[in-house]
């Protein structure tokens, strides 16, 4: 069973930065793609960013392009989301997700980490 453990959330003022991390409990060779989703209060969960474990095929939601950067560290089995120029509308619970080899959906989800941006 794959476990994804997020860390690094917190409270930051608008315009500030945060980096959230996600450590996978298995060898990343069993996972093909990692990503982040978020869910704000009263809203549906939405896609934020995704990346192949090899580091390629990076995608971002339009709302975060130019401000967020996703990256992997294969040696640490960890994926990061660097968030800059944060806005109050970025406030949400951020979830790490993973897609295993042979699957086209994100099967594994972390427990989520809260990111709060104050105005």
GROMACS .gro file of N, CA, C and O in nm:
model
  476
    1UNK      N    1   0.084  -0.119   0.000
    1UNK     CA    2   0.000   0.000   0.000
    1UNK      C    3   0.088   0.125   0.000
    1UNK      O    4   0.183   0.135   0.076
    2UNK      N    5   0.056   0.218  -0.088
    2UNK     CA    6   0.132   0.340  -0.098
    2UNK      C    7   0.078   0.442   0.001
    2UNK      O    8  -0.043   0.462   0.012
    3UNK      N    9   0.168   0.504   0.073
    3UNK     CA   10   0.129   0.615   0.161
    3UNK      C   11   0.197   0.742   0.113
    3UNK      O   12   0.317   0.741   0.079
    4UNK      N   13   0.120   0.849   0.110
    4UNK     CA   14   0.171   0.980   0.073
    4UNK      C   15   0.154   1.072   0.195
    4UNK      O   16   0.043   1.088   0.246
    5UNK      N   17   0.262   1.130   0.240
    5UNK     CA   18   0.258   1.214   0.359
    5UNK      C   19   0.301   1.356   0.322
    5UNK      O   20   0.416   1.379   0.284
    6UNK      N   21   0.205   1.448   0.335
    6UNK     CA   22   0.233   1.588   0.304
    6UNK      C   23   0.284   1.661   0.427
    6UNK      O   24   0.253   1.624   0.541
    7UNK      N   25   0.359   1.766   0.402
    7UNK     CA   26   0.406   1.854   0.509
    7UNK      C   27   0.434   1.992   0.450
    7UNK      O   28   0.442   2.007   0.328
    8UNK      N   29   0.447   2.090   0.539
    8UNK     CA   30   0.488   2.223   0.494
    8UNK      C   31   0.379   2.326   0.480
    8UNK      O   32   0.407   2.441   0.446
    9UNK      N   33   0.255   2.289   0.505
    9UNK     CA   34   0.148   2.388   0.497
    9UNK      C   35   0.159   2.486   0.613
    9UNK      O   36   0.241   2.471   0.703
   10UNK      N   37   0.073   2.587   0.611
   10UNK     CA   38   0.074   2.684   0.720
   10UNK      C   39   0.004   2.811   0.681
   10UNK      O   40  -0.073   2.816   0.584
   11UNK      N   41   0.031   2.916   0.759
   11UNK     CA   42  -0.032   3.047   0.741
   11UNK      C   43   0.072   3.144   0.685
   11UNK      O   44   0.184   3.152   0.738
   12UNK      N   45   0.036   3.217   0.582
   12UNK     CA   46   0.128   3.313   0.520
   12UNK      C   47   0.047   3.433   0.474
   12UNK      O   48  -0.072   3.420   0.441
   13UNK      N   49   0.112   3.548   0.470
   13UNK     CA   50   0.045   3.667   0.419
   13UNK      C   51   0.044   3.668   0.267
   13UNK      O   52   0.131   3.606   0.203
   14UNK      N   53  -0.052   3.738   0.211
   14UNK     CA   54  -0.059   3.752   0.066
   14UNK      C   55   0.073   3.807   0.013
   14UNK      O   56   0.132   3.897   0.072
   15UNK      N   57   0.117   3.748  -0.098
   15UNK     CA   58   0.245   3.786  -0.156
   15UNK      C   59   0.361   3.702  -0.108
   15UNK      O   60   0.472   3.708  -0.165
   16UNK      N   61   0.338   3.624  -0.005
   16UNK     CA   62   0.443   3.540   0.050
   16UNK      C   63   0.458   3.408  -0.022
   16UNK      O   64   0.394   3.383  -0.125
   17UNK      N   65   0.544   3.321   0.034
   17UNK     CA   66   0.576   3.193  -0.027
   17UNK      C   67   0.566   3.080   0.075
   17UNK      O   68   0.587   3.101   0.195
   18UNK      N   69   0.536   2.962   0.024
   18UNK     CA   70   0.537   2.839   0.103
   18UNK      C   71   0.580   2.726   0.012
   18UNK      O   72   0.558   2.732  -0.110
   19UNK      N   73   0.640   2.623   0.073
   19UNK     CA   74   0.669   2.502  -0.002
   19UNK      C   75   0.607   2.384   0.071
   19UNK      O   76   0.634   2.364   0.190
   20UNK      N   77   0.524   2.311   0.001
   20UNK     CA   78   0.467   2.189   0.057
   20UNK      C   79   0.538   2.069  -0.005
   20UNK      O   80   0.579   2.073  -0.121
   21UNK      N   81   0.554   1.965   0.075
   21UNK     CA   82   0.626   1.846   0.034
   21UNK      C   83   0.537   1.724   0.047
   21UNK      O   84   0.444   1.722   0.129
   22UNK      N   85   0.570   1.620  -0.030
   22UNK     CA   86   0.496   1.495  -0.023
   22UNK      C   87   0.594   1.380  -0.036
   22UNK      O   88   0.660   1.365  -0.141
   23UNK      N   89   0.605   1.301   0.069
   23UNK     CA   90   0.695   1.187   0.069
   23UNK      C   91   0.616   1.059   0.042
   23UNK      O   92   0.515   1.033   0.109
   24UNK      N   93   0.662   0.981  -0.055
   24UNK     CA   94   0.597   0.854  -0.088
   24UNK      C   95   0.665   0.740  -0.016
   24UNK      O   96   0.788   0.738  -0.003
   25UNK      N   97   0.586   0.643   0.029
   25UNK     CA   98   0.639   0.535   0.113
   25UNK      C   99   0.696   0.419   0.032
   25UNK      O  100   0.746   0.325   0.090
   26UNK      N  101   0.686   0.426  -0.100
   26UNK     CA  102   0.734   0.317  -0.183
   26UNK      C  103   0.833   0.373  -0.284
   26UNK      O  104   0.842   0.493  -0.304
   27UNK      N  105   0.906   0.281  -0.348
   27UNK     CA  106   0.996   0.322  -0.454
   27UNK      C  107   0.917   0.393  -0.564
   27UNK      O  108   0.814   0.343  -0.607
   28UNK      N  109   0.966   0.504  -0.604
   28UNK     CA  110   0.892   0.582  -0.702
   28UNK      C  111   0.890   0.515  -0.839
   28UNK      O  112   0.816   0.559  -0.926
   29UNK      N  113   0.968   0.409  -0.859
   29UNK     CA  114   0.963   0.338  -0.986
   29UNK      C  115   0.827   0.273  -1.006
   29UNK      O  116   0.790   0.237  -1.118
   30UNK      N  117   0.752   0.254  -0.897
   30UNK     CA  118   0.619   0.195  -0.909
   30UNK      C  119   0.513   0.300  -0.938
   30UNK      O  120   0.398   0.267  -0.961
   31UNK      N  121   0.551   0.426  -0.935
   31UNK     CA  122   0.461   0.537  -0.962
   31UNK      C  123   0.508   0.610  -1.086
   31UNK      O  124   0.628   0.632  -1.104
   32UNK      N  125   0.415   0.647  -1.173
   32UNK     CA  126   0.455   0.713  -1.297
   32UNK      C  127   0.437   0.864  -1.292
   32UNK      O  128   0.511   0.937  -1.357
   33UNK      N  129   0.338   0.910  -1.215
   33UNK     CA  130   0.308   1.053  -1.217
   33UNK      C  131   0.259   1.097  -1.080
   33UNK      O  132   0.187   1.022  -1.012
   34UNK      N  133   0.302   1.216  -1.040
   34UNK     CA  134   0.262   1.273  -0.912
   34UNK      C  135   0.198   1.409  -0.936
   34UNK      O  136   0.222   1.474  -1.038
   35UNK      N  137   0.118   1.451  -0.839
   35UNK     CA  138   0.055   1.581  -0.857
   35UNK      C  139  -0.001   1.637  -0.729
   35UNK      O  140   0.014   1.578  -0.621
   36UNK      N  141  -0.062   1.753  -0.743
   36UNK     CA  142  -0.128   1.821  -0.631
   36UNK      C  143  -0.268   1.866  -0.674
   36UNK      O  144  -0.285   1.918  -0.786
   37UNK      N  145  -0.362   1.845  -0.586
   37UNK     CA  146  -0.496   1.899  -0.598
   37UNK      C  147  -0.520   1.987  -0.474
   37UNK      O  148  -0.445   1.978  -0.377
   38UNK      N  149  -0.624   2.068  -0.480
   38UNK     CA  150  -0.660   2.148  -0.362
   38UNK      C  151  -0.811   2.161  -0.353
   38UNK      O  152  -0.881   2.150  -0.453
   39UNK      N  153  -0.856   2.186  -0.231
   39UNK     CA  154  -0.999   2.206  -0.208
   39UNK      C  155  -1.017   2.318  -0.108
   39UNK      O  156  -0.971   2.309   0.007
   40UNK      N  157  -1.084   2.423  -0.154
   40UNK     CA  158  -1.115   2.537  -0.068
   40UNK      C  159  -1.251   2.514  -0.003
   40UNK      O  160  -1.334   2.438  -0.056
   41UNK      N  161  -1.278   2.580   0.109
   41UNK     CA  162  -1.407   2.563   0.177
   41UNK      C  163  -1.524   2.595   0.084
   41UNK      O  164  -1.526   2.699   0.018
   42UNK      N  165  -1.619   2.502   0.076
   42UNK     CA  166  -1.737   2.525  -0.005
   42UNK      C  167  -1.718   2.509  -0.154
   42UNK      O  168  -1.810   2.536  -0.233
   43UNK      N  169  -1.598   2.466  -0.193
   43UNK     CA  170  -1.570   2.450  -0.337
   43UNK      C  171  -1.531   2.307  -0.369
   43UNK      O  172  -1.494   2.230  -0.280
   44UNK      N  173  -1.538   2.273  -0.498
   44UNK     CA  174  -1.497   2.140  -0.540
   44UNK      C  175  -1.345   2.129  -0.544
   44UNK      O  176  -1.275   2.229  -0.560
   45UNK      N  177  -1.299   2.006  -0.530
   45UNK     CA  178  -1.156   1.982  -0.541
   45UNK      C  179  -1.109   2.013  -0.683
   45UNK      O  180  -1.177   1.980  -0.779
   46UNK      N  181  -0.993   2.078  -0.694
   46UNK     CA  182  -0.944   2.115  -0.826
   46UNK      C  183  -0.798   2.078  -0.844
   46UNK      O  184  -0.720   2.075  -0.749
   47UNK      N  185  -0.762   2.054  -0.969
   47UNK     CA  186  -0.625   2.022  -1.007
   47UNK      C  187  -0.537   2.145  -0.992
   47UNK      O  188  -0.578   2.257  -1.024
   48UNK      N  189  -0.413   2.122  -0.943
   48UNK     CA  190  -0.317   2.232  -0.929
   48UNK      C  191  -0.197   2.212  -1.022
   48UNK      O  192  -0.165   2.299  -1.103
   49UNK      N  193  -0.131   2.096  -1.010
   49UNK     CA  194  -0.010   2.072  -1.089
   49UNK      C  195   0.021   1.924  -1.091
   49UNK      O  196  -0.023   1.850  -1.002
   50UNK      N  197   0.096   1.880  -1.193
   50UNK     CA  198   0.136   1.740  -1.202
   50UNK      C  199   0.269   1.730  -1.276
   50UNK      O  200   0.304   1.816  -1.356
   51UNK      N  201   0.340   1.618  -1.248
   51UNK     CA  202   0.472   1.597  -1.306
   51UNK      C  203   0.500   1.448  -1.312
   51UNK      O  204   0.458   1.371  -1.223
   52UNK      N  205   0.571   1.404  -1.415
   52UNK     CA  206   0.619   1.266  -1.417
   52UNK      C  207   0.735   1.251  -1.319
   52UNK      O  208   0.808   1.347  -1.294
   53UNK      N  209   0.752   1.132  -1.265
   53UNK     CA  210   0.863   1.112  -1.173
   53UNK      C  211   0.998   1.137  -1.240
   53UNK      O  212   1.095   1.172  -1.174
   54UNK      N  213   1.001   1.122  -1.371
   54UNK     CA  214   1.125   1.153  -1.443
   54UNK      C  215   1.152   1.302  -1.449
   54UNK      O  216   1.259   1.345  -1.489
   55UNK      N  217   1.052   1.381  -1.413
   55UNK     CA  218   1.067   1.526  -1.414
   55UNK      C  219   1.006   1.594  -1.535
   55UNK      O  220   1.006   1.716  -1.544
   56UNK      N  221   0.953   1.519  -1.627
   56UNK     CA  222   0.896   1.579  -1.747
   56UNK      C  223   0.745   1.589  -1.742
   56UNK      O  224   0.682   1.554  -1.644
   57UNK      N  225   0.691   1.638  -1.857
   57UNK     CA  226   0.546   1.648  -1.873
   57UNK      C  227   0.480   1.720  -1.756
   57UNK      O  228   0.391   1.668  -1.688
   58UNK      N  229   0.521   1.842  -1.734
   58UNK     CA  230   0.469   1.923  -1.623
   58UNK      C  231   0.346   2.000  -1.671
   58UNK      O  232   0.347   2.060  -1.779
   59UNK      N  233   0.243   1.998  -1.588
   59UNK     CA  234   0.120   2.073  -1.617
   59UNK      C  235   0.079   2.154  -1.494
   59UNK      O  236   0.097   2.109  -1.381
   60UNK      N  237   0.024   2.273  -1.520
   60UNK     CA  238  -0.026   2.358  -1.413
   60UNK      C  239  -0.168   2.405  -1.447
   60UNK      O  240  -0.202   2.424  -1.563
   61UNK      N  241  -0.245   2.427  -1.343
   61UNK     CA  242  -0.372   2.496  -1.361
   61UNK      C  243  -0.343   2.640  -1.403
   61UNK      O  244  -0.243   2.698  -1.360
   62UNK      N  245  -0.431   2.697  -1.483
   62UNK     CA  246  -0.410   2.835  -1.528
   62UNK      C  247  -0.398   2.932  -1.410
   62UNK      O  248  -0.323   3.030  -1.416
   63UNK      N  249  -0.469   2.903  -1.304
   63UNK     CA  250  -0.473   2.994  -1.189
   63UNK      C  251  -0.340   3.001  -1.114
   63UNK      O  252  -0.319   3.095  -1.036
   64UNK      N  253  -0.249   2.905  -1.135
   64UNK     CA  254  -0.123   2.904  -1.061
   64UNK      C  255  -0.001   2.917  -1.152
   64UNK      O  256   0.112   2.927  -1.102
   65UNK      N  257  -0.020   2.917  -1.283
   65UNK     CA  258   0.092   2.927  -1.376
   65UNK      C  259   0.173   3.054  -1.349
   65UNK      O  260   0.117   3.162  -1.330
   66UNK      N  261   0.305   3.037  -1.348
   66UNK     CA  262   0.393   3.150  -1.323
   66UNK      C  263   0.417   3.178  -1.176
   66UNK      O  264   0.505   3.258  -1.142
   67UNK      N  265   0.340   3.116  -1.088
   67UNK     CA  266   0.356   3.139  -0.944
   67UNK      C  267   0.398   3.012  -0.870
   67UNK      O  268   0.472   3.019  -0.772
   68UNK      N  269   0.350   2.897  -0.915
   68UNK     CA  270   0.379   2.769  -0.849
   68UNK      C  271   0.476   2.689  -0.935
   68UNK      O  272   0.472   2.695  -1.059
   69UNK      N  273   0.559   2.609  -0.867
   69UNK     CA  274   0.653   2.520  -0.937
   69UNK      C  275   0.649   2.384  -0.871
   69UNK      O  276   0.665   2.372  -0.749
   70UNK      N  277   0.630   2.280  -0.953
   70UNK     CA  278   0.631   2.143  -0.903
   70UNK      C  279   0.762   2.078  -0.943
   70UNK      O  280   0.816   2.103  -1.052
   71UNK      N  281   0.816   1.996  -0.852
   71UNK     CA  282   0.944   1.930  -0.879
   71UNK      C  283   0.952   1.800  -0.799
   71UNK      O  284   0.883   1.784  -0.699
   72UNK      N  285   1.037   1.709  -0.846
   72UNK     CA  286   1.056   1.582  -0.776
   72UNK      C  287   1.200   1.567  -0.732
   72UNK      O  288   1.292   1.624  -0.792
   73UNK      N  289   1.218   1.491  -0.625
   73UNK     CA  290   1.350   1.450  -0.579
   73UNK      C  291   1.345   1.299  -0.567
   73UNK      O  292   1.295   1.245  -0.468
   74UNK      N  293   1.394   1.231  -0.670
   74UNK     CA  294   1.381   1.086  -0.674
   74UNK      C  295   1.460   1.018  -0.564
   74UNK      O  296   1.419   0.915  -0.512
   75UNK      N  297   1.569   1.077  -0.524
   75UNK     CA  298   1.651   1.018  -0.418
   75UNK      C  299   1.577   1.016  -0.285
   75UNK      O  300   1.602   0.929  -0.201
   76UNK      N  301   1.486   1.113  -0.267
   76UNK     CA  302   1.410   1.122  -0.142
   76UNK      C  303   1.266   1.075  -0.158
   76UNK      O  304   1.187   1.086  -0.064
   77UNK      N  305   1.230   1.024  -0.277
   77UNK     CA  306   1.092   0.980  -0.303
   77UNK      C  307   0.993   1.091  -0.267
   77UNK      O  308   0.888   1.066  -0.207
   78UNK      N  309   1.027   1.213  -0.303
   78UNK     CA  310   0.949   1.329  -0.260
   78UNK      C  311   0.916   1.420  -0.378
   78UNK      O  312   0.997   1.437  -0.468
   79UNK      N  313   0.795   1.474  -0.374
   79UNK     CA  314   0.754   1.574  -0.471
   79UNK      C  315   0.724   1.704  -0.395
   79UNK      O  316   0.670   1.700  -0.284
   80UNK      N  317   0.761   1.815  -0.454
   80UNK     CA  318   0.745   1.945  -0.390
   80UNK      C  319   0.653   2.035  -0.472
   80UNK      O  320   0.644   2.022  -0.594
   81UNK      N  321   0.590   2.128  -0.402
   81UNK     CA  322   0.515   2.234  -0.469
   81UNK      C  323   0.559   2.365  -0.406
   81UNK      O  324   0.526   2.393  -0.291
   82UNK      N  325   0.638   2.441  -0.481
   82UNK     CA  326   0.682   2.572  -0.436
   82UNK      C  327   0.577   2.674  -0.478
   82UNK      O  328   0.545   2.684  -0.597
   83UNK      N  329   0.524   2.747  -0.381
   83UNK     CA  330   0.416   2.841  -0.409
   83UNK      C  331   0.465   2.983  -0.377
   83UNK      O  332   0.496   3.012  -0.261
   84UNK      N  333   0.471   3.066  -0.477
   84UNK     CA  334   0.514   3.206  -0.462
   84UNK      C  335   0.399   3.300  -0.495
   84UNK      O  336   0.301   3.260  -0.557
   85UNK      N  337   0.414   3.424  -0.454
   85UNK     CA  338   0.313   3.527  -0.481
   85UNK      C  339   0.173   3.477  -0.443
   85UNK      O  340   0.078   3.489  -0.521
   86UNK      N  341   0.163   3.421  -0.325
   86UNK     CA  342   0.038   3.361  -0.282
   86UNK      C  343  -0.072   3.464  -0.267
   86UNK      O  344  -0.047   3.580  -0.227
   87UNK      N  345  -0.193   3.420  -0.299
   87UNK     CA  346  -0.312   3.504  -0.292
   87UNK      C  347  -0.411   3.443  -0.194
   87UNK      O  348  -0.410   3.321  -0.172
   88UNK      N  349  -0.500   3.524  -0.137
   88UNK     CA  350  -0.602   3.467  -0.046
   88UNK      C  351  -0.682   3.355  -0.112
   88UNK      O  352  -0.721   3.258  -0.044
   89UNK      N  353  -0.705   3.363  -0.241
   89UNK     CA  354  -0.781   3.258  -0.310
   89UNK      C  355  -0.704   3.127  -0.326
   89UNK      O  356  -0.761   3.028  -0.371
   90UNK      N  357  -0.577   3.126  -0.286
   90UNK     CA  358  -0.501   3.001  -0.284
   90UNK      C  359  -0.526   2.923  -0.155
   90UNK      O  360  -0.479   2.810  -0.141
   91UNK      N  361  -0.597   2.983  -0.062
   91UNK     CA  362  -0.629   2.915   0.063
   91UNK      C  363  -0.709   2.789   0.037
   91UNK      O  364  -0.813   2.792  -0.029
   92UNK      N  365  -0.658   2.676   0.086
   92UNK     CA  366  -0.722   2.546   0.061
   92UNK      C  367  -0.646   2.438   0.134
   92UNK      O  368  -0.536   2.462   0.186
   93UNK      N  369  -0.705   2.319   0.136
   93UNK     CA  370  -0.630   2.200   0.176
   93UNK      C  371  -0.567   2.144   0.049
   93UNK      O  372  -0.636   2.123  -0.051
   94UNK      N  373  -0.436   2.124   0.054
   94UNK     CA  374  -0.361   2.075  -0.061
   94UNK      C  375  -0.334   1.925  -0.044
   94UNK      O  376  -0.282   1.882   0.059
   95UNK      N  377  -0.370   1.848  -0.147
   95UNK     CA  378  -0.356   1.704  -0.144
   95UNK      C  379  -0.253   1.657  -0.246
   95UNK      O  380  -0.257   1.699  -0.363
   96UNK      N  381  -0.166   1.571  -0.201
   96UNK     CA  382  -0.069   1.506  -0.291
   96UNK      C  383  -0.136   1.382  -0.351
   96UNK      O  384  -0.209   1.311  -0.281
   97UNK      N  385  -0.110   1.357  -0.479
   97UNK     CA  386  -0.169   1.242  -0.546
   97UNK      C  387  -0.062   1.168  -0.625
   97UNK      O  388   0.039   1.227  -0.664
   98UNK      N  389  -0.088   1.039  -0.649
   98UNK     CA  390   0.008   0.958  -0.723
   98UNK      C  391  -0.065   0.861  -0.815
   98UNK      O  392  -0.170   0.806  -0.779
   99UNK      N  393  -0.008   0.844  -0.934
   99UNK     CA  394  -0.062   0.751  -1.031
   99UNK      C  395   0.035   0.635  -1.047
   99UNK      O  396   0.151   0.656  -1.080
  100UNK      N  397  -0.011   0.511  -1.022
  100UNK     CA  398   0.079   0.397  -1.037
  100UNK      C  399   0.093   0.357  -1.183
  100UNK      O  400   0.011   0.395  -1.268
  101UNK      N  401   0.196   0.280  -1.210
  101UNK     CA  402   0.218   0.231  -1.346
  101UNK      C  403   0.096   0.151  -1.393
  101UNK      O  404   0.038   0.073  -1.316
  102UNK      N  405   0.056   0.173  -1.516
  102UNK     CA  406  -0.055   0.098  -1.574
  102UNK      C  407  -0.192   0.156  -1.546
  102UNK      O  408  -0.292   0.101  -1.591
  103UNK      N  409  -0.198   0.264  -1.472
  103UNK     CA  410  -0.326   0.328  -1.441
  103UNK      C  411  -0.329   0.469  -1.498
  103UNK      O  412  -0.226   0.536  -1.508
  104UNK      N  413  -0.449   0.514  -1.534
  104UNK     CA  414  -0.466   0.647  -1.592
  104UNK      C  415  -0.530   0.745  -1.494
  104UNK      O  416  -0.559   0.858  -1.530
  105UNK      N  417  -0.550   0.702  -1.372
  105UNK     CA  418  -0.609   0.791  -1.271
  105UNK      C  419  -0.516   0.798  -1.151
  105UNK      O  420  -0.432   0.709  -1.130
  106UNK      N  421  -0.535   0.903  -1.071
  106UNK     CA  422  -0.459   0.916  -0.947
  106UNK      C  423  -0.527   0.827  -0.843
  106UNK      O  424  -0.632   0.859  -0.792
  107UNK      N  425  -0.460   0.718  -0.813
  107UNK     CA  426  -0.517   0.619  -0.722
  107UNK      C  427  -0.491   0.654  -0.576
  107UNK      O  428  -0.575   0.632  -0.489
  108UNK      N  429  -0.373   0.708  -0.551
  108UNK     CA  430  -0.331   0.733  -0.413
  108UNK      C  431  -0.341   0.881  -0.379
  108UNK      O  432  -0.300   0.966  -0.458
  109UNK      N  433  -0.393   0.909  -0.260
  109UNK     CA  434  -0.410   1.046  -0.212
  109UNK      C  435  -0.352   1.058  -0.072
  109UNK      O  436  -0.368   0.968   0.011
  110UNK      N  437  -0.288   1.172  -0.046
  110UNK     CA  438  -0.242   1.200   0.089
  110UNK      C  439  -0.356   1.251   0.176
  110UNK      O  440  -0.469   1.267   0.129
  111UNK      N  441  -0.325   1.280   0.301
  111UNK     CA  442  -0.427   1.324   0.395
  111UNK      C  443  -0.456   1.474   0.383
  111UNK      O  444  -0.557   1.521   0.436
  112UNK      N  445  -0.370   1.546   0.315
  112UNK     CA  446  -0.390   1.689   0.294
  112UNK      C  447  -0.316   1.775   0.394
  112UNK      O  448  -0.292   1.734   0.508
  113UNK      N  449  -0.278   1.893   0.348
  113UNK     CA  450  -0.213   1.990   0.436
  113UNK      C  451  -0.277   2.127   0.411
  113UNK      O  452  -0.300   2.165   0.295
  114UNK      N  453  -0.307   2.198   0.519
  114UNK     CA  454  -0.378   2.325   0.508
  114UNK      C  455  -0.282   2.438   0.473
  114UNK      O  456  -0.177   2.454   0.536
  115UNK      N  457  -0.320   2.514   0.372
  115UNK     CA  458  -0.248   2.637   0.336
  115UNK      C  459  -0.347   2.752   0.349
  115UNK      O  460  -0.454   2.750   0.287
  116UNK      N  461  -0.312   2.850   0.431
  116UNK     CA  462  -0.399   2.966   0.453
  116UNK      C  463  -0.323   3.093   0.419
  116UNK      O  464  -0.213   3.116   0.472
  117UNK      N  465  -0.381   3.173   0.330
  117UNK     CA  466  -0.318   3.298   0.288
  117UNK      C  467  -0.405   3.413   0.337
  117UNK      O  468  -0.521   3.425   0.296
  118UNK      N  469  -0.349   3.494   0.422
  118UNK     CA  470  -0.424   3.608   0.477
  118UNK      C  471  -0.404   3.732   0.391
  118UNK      O  472  -0.298   3.753   0.332
  119UNK      N  473  -0.507   3.816   0.387
  119UNK     CA  474  -0.501   3.937   0.304
  119UNK      C  475  -0.445   4.054   0.381
  119UNK      O  476  -0.427   4.047   0.502
   0.00000   0.00000   0.00000
